[in-house]
Amino acid sequence: MCSVRRLVATNLTTVVTTYLNTLVTNTHLPLPKTGVEPRV
């Protein structure tokens, strides 16, 4: 199923992008870690 594969790829890309954005934000803004929930 091409649609399923595309959906998985989109999900993976979203997760990786969110993780990278969180990493960059944590690197540039030294805030105390208050758990695993990212504040948006």
Short mmCIF file of C-alpha atoms in Angstrom, two decimals, residues 4-39:
data_model
loop_
_atom_site.label_atom_id
_atom_site.label_comp_id
_atom_site.label_asym_id
_atom_site.label_seq_id
_atom_site.Cartn_x
_atom_site.Cartn_y
_atom_site.Cartn_z
CA VAL A 4 0.25 3.56 4.17
CA ARG A 5 3.93 3.93 3.40
CA ARG A 6 3.46 7.62 2.62
CA LEU A 7 1.53 8.09 5.88
CA VAL A 8 4.30 6.43 7.88
CA ALA A 9 6.94 8.53 6.15
CA THR A 10 4.98 11.71 6.90
CA ASN A 11 4.58 10.71 10.54
CA LEU A 12 8.28 9.92 10.84
CA THR A 13 9.25 13.22 9.25
CA THR A 14 6.94 15.11 11.61
CA VAL A 15 8.40 13.35 14.65
CA VAL A 16 11.99 13.99 13.54
CA THR A 17 11.25 17.63 12.75
CA THR A 18 9.59 18.13 16.14
CA TYR A 19 12.55 16.49 17.87
CA LEU A 20 15.07 18.64 16.02
CA ASN A 21 13.06 21.80 16.73
CA THR A 22 12.93 20.90 20.43
CA LEU A 23 16.66 20.19 20.44
CA VAL A 24 17.48 23.54 18.80
CA THR A 25 15.13 25.39 21.15
CA ASN A 26 16.66 23.72 24.21
CA THR A 27 20.14 24.52 22.93
CA HIS A 28 19.52 28.20 22.22
CA LEU A 29 17.24 28.81 25.21
CA PRO A 30 18.79 27.38 28.37
CA LEU A 31 15.58 26.64 30.27
CA PRO A 32 15.28 24.24 33.17
CA LYS A 33 13.98 20.83 32.12
CA THR A 34 10.52 20.30 33.55
CA GLY A 35 9.65 16.85 32.19
CA VAL A 36 9.14 15.48 28.71
CA GLU A 37 6.26 17.70 27.61
CA PRO A 38 7.43 20.46 25.21
CA ARG A 39 5.88 23.88 25.74
#
